[in-house]
mmCIF file of C-alpha atoms and ligand atoms in Angstrom:
data_model
loop_
_atom_site.group_PDB
_atom_site.id
_atom_site.type_symbol
_atom_site.label_atom_id
_atom_site.label_comp_id
_atom_site.label_asym_id
_atom_site.label_seq_id
_atom_site.Cartn_x
_atom_site.Cartn_y
_atom_site.Cartn_z
ATOM 1 C CA UNK A 1 -0.231 -0.116 0.127
ATOM 2 C CA UNK A 2 0.857 2.983 -0.730
ATOM 3 C CA UNK A 3 0.901 6.469 -0.233
ATOM 4 C CA UNK A 4 0.731 9.730 -2.478
ATOM 5 C CA UNK A 5 0.522 13.575 -1.636
ATOM 6 C CA UNK A 6 -0.291 15.989 -3.835
ATOM 7 C CA UNK A 7 1.747 20.014 -2.612
ATOM 8 C CA UNK A 8 0.368 23.049 -3.267
ATOM 9 C CA UNK A 9 -2.957 21.820 -4.981
ATOM 10 C CA UNK A 10 -5.340 25.024 -4.000
ATOM 11 C CA UNK A 11 -3.756 28.505 -5.218
ATOM 12 C CA UNK A 12 -4.475 30.648 -1.467
ATOM 13 C CA UNK A 13 -2.628 28.159 -0.082
ATOM 14 C CA UNK A 14 0.499 27.973 -2.354
ATOM 15 C CA UNK A 15 0.613 32.024 -1.738
ATOM 16 C CA UNK A 16 0.081 31.272 2.101
ATOM 17 C CA UNK A 17 3.510 29.778 2.038
ATOM 18 C CA UNK A 18 5.414 31.710 -1.139
ATOM 19 C CA UNK A 19 5.798 29.015 -3.263
ATOM 20 C CA UNK A 20 4.893 29.689 -6.720
ATOM 21 C CA UNK A 21 1.638 27.787 -8.472
ATOM 22 C CA UNK A 22 2.658 25.197 -9.365
ATOM 23 C CA UNK A 23 2.156 23.827 -13.604
ATOM 24 C CA UNK A 24 1.639 20.362 -13.141
ATOM 25 C CA UNK A 25 1.275 18.833 -9.588
ATOM 26 C CA UNK A 26 3.601 17.885 -7.104
ATOM 27 C CA UNK A 27 3.849 14.685 -5.523
ATOM 28 C CA UNK A 28 5.325 13.503 -2.830
ATOM 29 C CA UNK A 29 4.726 10.172 -0.393
ATOM 30 C CA UNK A 30 4.602 8.575 2.394
ATOM 31 C CA UNK A 31 4.478 5.394 3.124
ATOM 32 C CA UNK A 32 2.496 2.461 5.814
ATOM 33 C CA UNK A 33 3.925 3.819 8.451
ATOM 34 C CA UNK A 34 2.962 7.161 8.476
ATOM 35 C CA UNK A 35 -0.734 5.944 8.973
ATOM 36 C CA UNK A 36 -2.503 7.267 12.228
ATOM 37 C CA UNK A 37 -6.449 5.580 12.216
ATOM 38 C CA UNK A 38 -9.782 5.611 14.282
ATOM 39 C CA UNK A 39 -9.210 8.988 15.743
ATOM 40 C CA UNK A 40 -5.800 7.859 18.342
ATOM 41 C CA UNK A 41 -4.434 10.781 19.829
ATOM 42 C CA UNK A 42 -1.458 12.643 17.830
ATOM 43 C CA UNK A 43 1.966 12.847 19.653
ATOM 44 C CA UNK A 44 4.435 15.544 18.769
ATOM 45 C CA UNK A 45 7.668 14.507 18.174
ATOM 46 C CA UNK A 46 10.722 15.457 20.008
ATOM 47 C CA UNK A 47 12.320 16.915 16.246
ATOM 48 C CA UNK A 48 10.848 19.723 15.563
ATOM 49 C CA UNK A 49 9.630 22.467 17.686
ATOM 50 C CA UNK A 50 6.632 23.746 14.545
ATOM 51 C CA UNK A 51 4.011 20.760 13.674
ATOM 52 C CA UNK A 52 1.456 22.196 10.841
ATOM 53 C CA UNK A 53 -1.184 21.124 10.592
ATOM 54 C CA UNK A 54 -3.142 20.430 6.759
ATOM 55 C CA UNK A 55 -6.912 19.105 6.043
ATOM 56 C CA UNK A 56 -6.880 17.493 2.823
ATOM 57 C CA UNK A 57 -9.672 14.848 1.275
ATOM 58 C CA UNK A 58 -7.832 11.884 0.820
ATOM 59 C CA UNK A 59 -8.871 8.984 -2.846
ATOM 60 C CA UNK A 60 -9.287 5.329 -1.927
ATOM 61 C CA UNK A 61 -7.638 3.603 -5.167
ATOM 62 C CA UNK A 62 -9.796 1.539 -6.509
ATOM 63 C CA UNK A 63 -8.549 -0.710 -8.583
ATOM 64 C CA UNK A 64 -4.396 -1.449 -10.479
ATOM 65 C CA UNK A 65 -3.970 0.960 -13.561
ATOM 66 C CA UNK A 66 -1.046 2.878 -14.397
ATOM 67 C CA UNK A 67 -1.010 5.967 -17.321
ATOM 68 C CA UNK A 68 -4.588 6.786 -16.662
ATOM 69 C CA UNK A 69 -6.150 8.805 -19.458
ATOM 70 C CA UNK A 70 -8.581 11.737 -17.797
ATOM 71 C CA UNK A 71 -11.579 10.463 -19.198
ATOM 72 C CA UNK A 72 -10.900 7.451 -17.610
ATOM 73 C CA UNK A 73 -9.489 8.445 -14.248
ATOM 74 C CA UNK A 74 -12.519 8.586 -12.202
ATOM 75 C CA UNK A 75 -12.632 5.122 -12.385
ATOM 76 C CA UNK A 76 -10.041 4.118 -10.645
ATOM 77 C CA UNK A 77 -11.182 5.534 -7.090
ATOM 78 C CA UNK A 78 -13.985 5.134 -4.924
ATOM 79 C CA UNK A 79 -14.054 6.209 -1.524
ATOM 80 C CA UNK A 80 -13.547 9.600 -0.169
ATOM 81 C CA UNK A 81 -12.213 10.445 3.606
ATOM 82 C CA UNK A 82 -10.024 12.950 5.008
ATOM 83 C CA UNK A 83 -6.688 13.116 6.422
ATOM 84 C CA UNK A 84 -4.441 15.710 8.521
ATOM 85 C CA UNK A 85 -1.631 15.495 5.785
ATOM 86 C CA UNK A 86 1.172 16.575 9.300
ATOM 87 C CA UNK A 87 4.422 18.394 8.249
ATOM 88 C CA UNK A 88 7.681 19.546 10.743
ATOM 89 C CA UNK A 89 7.426 23.087 9.173
ATOM 90 C CA UNK A 90 10.485 24.436 10.430
ATOM 91 C CA UNK A 91 12.997 21.095 9.023
ATOM 92 C CA UNK A 92 10.995 20.450 6.163
ATOM 93 C CA UNK A 93 12.639 24.691 5.698
ATOM 94 C CA UNK A 94 16.299 23.983 6.687
ATOM 95 C CA UNK A 95 15.128 20.999 3.740
ATOM 96 C CA UNK A 96 14.100 23.580 1.236
ATOM 97 C CA UNK A 97 16.599 25.726 2.034
ATOM 98 C CA UNK A 98 19.280 23.068 0.801
ATOM 99 C CA UNK A 99 16.918 21.738 -1.737
ATOM 100 C CA UNK A 100 16.690 18.857 0.437
ATOM 101 C CA UNK A 101 14.258 15.421 0.333
ATOM 102 C CA UNK A 102 11.818 16.939 2.364
ATOM 103 C CA UNK A 103 10.537 13.814 3.781
ATOM 104 C CA UNK A 104 12.135 13.717 7.601
ATOM 105 C CA UNK A 105 9.580 16.783 7.192
ATOM 106 C CA UNK A 106 6.691 15.244 6.117
ATOM 107 C CA UNK A 107 6.391 11.241 6.236
ATOM 108 C CA UNK A 108 7.889 10.508 9.484
ATOM 109 C CA UNK A 109 5.708 8.526 12.023
ATOM 110 C CA UNK A 110 1.725 8.944 11.984
ATOM 111 C CA UNK A 111 2.060 12.275 10.098
ATOM 112 C CA UNK A 112 -0.308 10.839 8.216
ATOM 113 C CA UNK A 113 -3.978 10.589 10.386
ATOM 114 C CA UNK A 114 -6.514 9.155 8.549
ATOM 115 C CA UNK A 115 -10.139 9.205 9.078
ATOM 116 C CA UNK A 116 -13.061 7.073 8.450
ATOM 117 C CA UNK A 117 -13.618 6.081 4.270
ATOM 118 C CA UNK A 118 -17.144 6.837 2.843
ATOM 119 C CA UNK A 119 -18.189 6.449 -0.227
ATOM 120 C CA UNK A 120 -17.661 8.558 -2.789
ATOM 121 C CA UNK A 121 -21.352 9.777 -4.884
ATOM 122 C CA UNK A 122 -21.932 11.117 -7.980
ATOM 123 C CA UNK A 123 -23.280 14.001 -6.274
ATOM 124 C CA UNK A 124 -20.433 14.314 -4.782
ATOM 125 C CA UNK A 125 -18.104 14.469 -8.225
ATOM 126 C CA UNK A 126 -20.861 17.026 -9.830
ATOM 127 C CA UNK A 127 -20.720 18.990 -7.606
ATOM 128 C CA UNK A 128 -17.621 18.798 -5.578
ATOM 129 C CA UNK A 129 -16.824 18.375 -2.136
ATOM 130 C CA UNK A 130 -16.352 21.223 1.096
ATOM 131 C CA UNK A 131 -14.685 20.654 3.724
ATOM 132 C CA UNK A 132 -13.042 22.210 7.170
ATOM 133 C CA UNK A 133 -10.638 21.847 10.397
ATOM 134 C CA UNK A 134 -11.758 22.570 13.364
ATOM 135 C CA UNK A 135 -8.909 24.008 16.227
ATOM 136 C CA UNK A 136 -10.028 23.869 19.820
ATOM 137 C CA UNK A 137 -13.711 24.496 18.288
ATOM 138 C CA UNK A 138 -13.078 27.120 15.923
ATOM 139 C CA UNK A 139 -12.768 26.851 12.626
ATOM 140 C CA UNK A 140 -9.264 27.407 11.241
ATOM 141 C CA UNK A 141 -9.186 25.125 7.571
ATOM 142 C CA UNK A 142 -12.078 25.507 5.003
ATOM 143 C CA UNK A 143 -11.714 23.711 1.836
ATOM 144 C CA UNK A 144 -13.607 23.521 -1.334
ATOM 145 C CA UNK A 145 -12.636 20.282 -4.398
ATOM 146 C CA UNK A 146 -13.886 22.879 -6.683
ATOM 147 C CA UNK A 147 -10.886 24.978 -6.428
ATOM 148 C CA UNK A 148 -8.444 22.631 -6.953
ATOM 149 C CA UNK A 149 -5.893 23.721 -9.399
ATOM 150 C CA UNK A 150 -5.605 19.999 -9.966
ATOM 151 C CA UNK A 151 -8.680 18.174 -10.317
ATOM 152 C CA UNK A 152 -9.123 13.967 -8.692
ATOM 153 C CA UNK A 153 -9.186 13.079 -12.687
ATOM 154 C CA UNK A 154 -5.992 15.204 -13.091
ATOM 155 C CA UNK A 155 -4.312 13.274 -10.127
ATOM 156 C CA UNK A 156 -4.899 10.208 -10.783
ATOM 157 C CA UNK A 157 -3.758 10.505 -14.265
ATOM 158 C CA UNK A 158 0.102 12.302 -13.603
ATOM 159 C CA UNK A 159 0.550 9.588 -10.375
ATOM 160 C CA UNK A 160 -0.078 6.432 -12.473
ATOM 161 C CA UNK A 161 2.407 8.948 -15.367
ATOM 162 C CA UNK A 162 4.559 7.067 -13.038
ATOM 163 C CA UNK A 163 3.733 4.950 -10.498
ATOM 164 C CA UNK A 164 1.450 1.952 -10.603
ATOM 165 C CA UNK A 165 -1.243 2.890 -9.078
ATOM 166 C CA UNK A 166 -2.485 -0.361 -6.830
ATOM 167 C CA UNK A 167 -5.996 -0.771 -4.490
ATOM 168 C CA UNK A 168 -6.131 1.020 -1.214
ATOM 169 C CA UNK A 169 -3.291 3.254 -2.146
ATOM 170 C CA UNK A 170 -4.386 6.786 -0.736
ATOM 171 C CA UNK A 171 -3.646 10.095 -2.172
ATOM 172 C CA UNK A 172 -4.131 12.946 -0.319
ATOM 173 C CA UNK A 173 -5.056 15.580 -2.328
ATOM 174 C CA UNK A 174 -3.434 18.481 -1.193
ATOM 175 C CA UNK A 175 -4.362 21.679 1.604
ATOM 176 C CA UNK A 176 -6.591 24.448 1.464
ATOM 177 C CA UNK A 177 -5.303 27.887 2.772
ATOM 178 C CA UNK A 178 -5.107 28.423 6.881
ATOM 179 C CA UNK A 179 -2.820 25.816 7.511
ATOM 180 C CA UNK A 180 -0.524 26.241 11.641
ATOM 181 C CA UNK A 181 0.564 24.798 13.998
ATOM 182 C CA UNK A 182 -0.709 23.068 16.601
ATOM 183 C CA UNK A 183 0.255 22.292 21.000
ATOM 184 C CA UNK A 184 -0.502 19.738 23.265
ATOM 185 C CA UNK A 185 -3.189 19.333 24.677
ATOM 186 C CA UNK A 186 -5.057 20.863 21.111
ATOM 187 C CA UNK A 187 -7.859 18.700 19.533
ATOM 188 C CA UNK A 188 -8.451 18.776 15.971
ATOM 189 C CA UNK A 189 -11.983 17.784 14.032
ATOM 190 C CA UNK A 190 -12.112 17.199 10.376
ATOM 191 C CA UNK A 191 -15.617 17.962 8.693
ATOM 192 C CA UNK A 192 -16.544 16.960 5.150
ATOM 193 C CA UNK A 193 -19.593 17.670 3.429
ATOM 194 C CA UNK A 194 -21.030 18.946 7.392
ATOM 195 C CA UNK A 195 -20.804 15.353 8.347
ATOM 196 C CA UNK A 196 -17.137 14.629 11.469
ATOM 197 C CA UNK A 197 -14.619 12.505 10.929
ATOM 198 C CA UNK A 198 -11.708 12.957 12.428
ATOM 199 C CA UNK A 199 -11.506 13.684 15.402
ATOM 200 C CA UNK A 200 -8.500 13.352 17.838
ATOM 201 C CA UNK A 201 -6.681 15.095 20.246
ATOM 202 C CA UNK A 202 -2.977 16.262 20.728
ATOM 203 C CA UNK A 203 -0.571 15.579 23.212
HETATM 204 ZN ZN1 ZN B 1 -0.186 18.683 1.903
#
């Protein structure tokens, strides 16, 4: 099972981190040991002083495919959930400054929080999905998949150019603006189209 993540997929988020708008999706990966399920608490690792939340819509790949053309891409995913791409922003900045890979900042243990999966409905495919992150009861991020620079089908197309997709692979589709730090004692909740799919504590 593989975990793909798309970076800079919302213009407002690319802007808030002073990153250019990409002309093709930014792709990176996390190992299976990054997953954190079942609303288990997230423990802030000792190697970072600045972990940020990034709430994202996550697709589950439903069948094997390679070099998938955009017009067939919608056949390759059928479940959707919310996830958090936890990022050690201080480490990421150091890696970016030196032009080094950023796995240490993005792919560490439990950096990929995942909620319960739901069937992706026809209505969601047509009208998009809205989602929200609440920290300690306050709204911090508001997303709408209609604002993605690369939609689900584009993402499947681009990722499958380089990597064979297999059933069960997960794709984090990028975060909207509003990313920010967490601290011990925070409670994070994620809502997709109004349904709470994430609710866990920071320790
Ligand atoms: Zn992200």
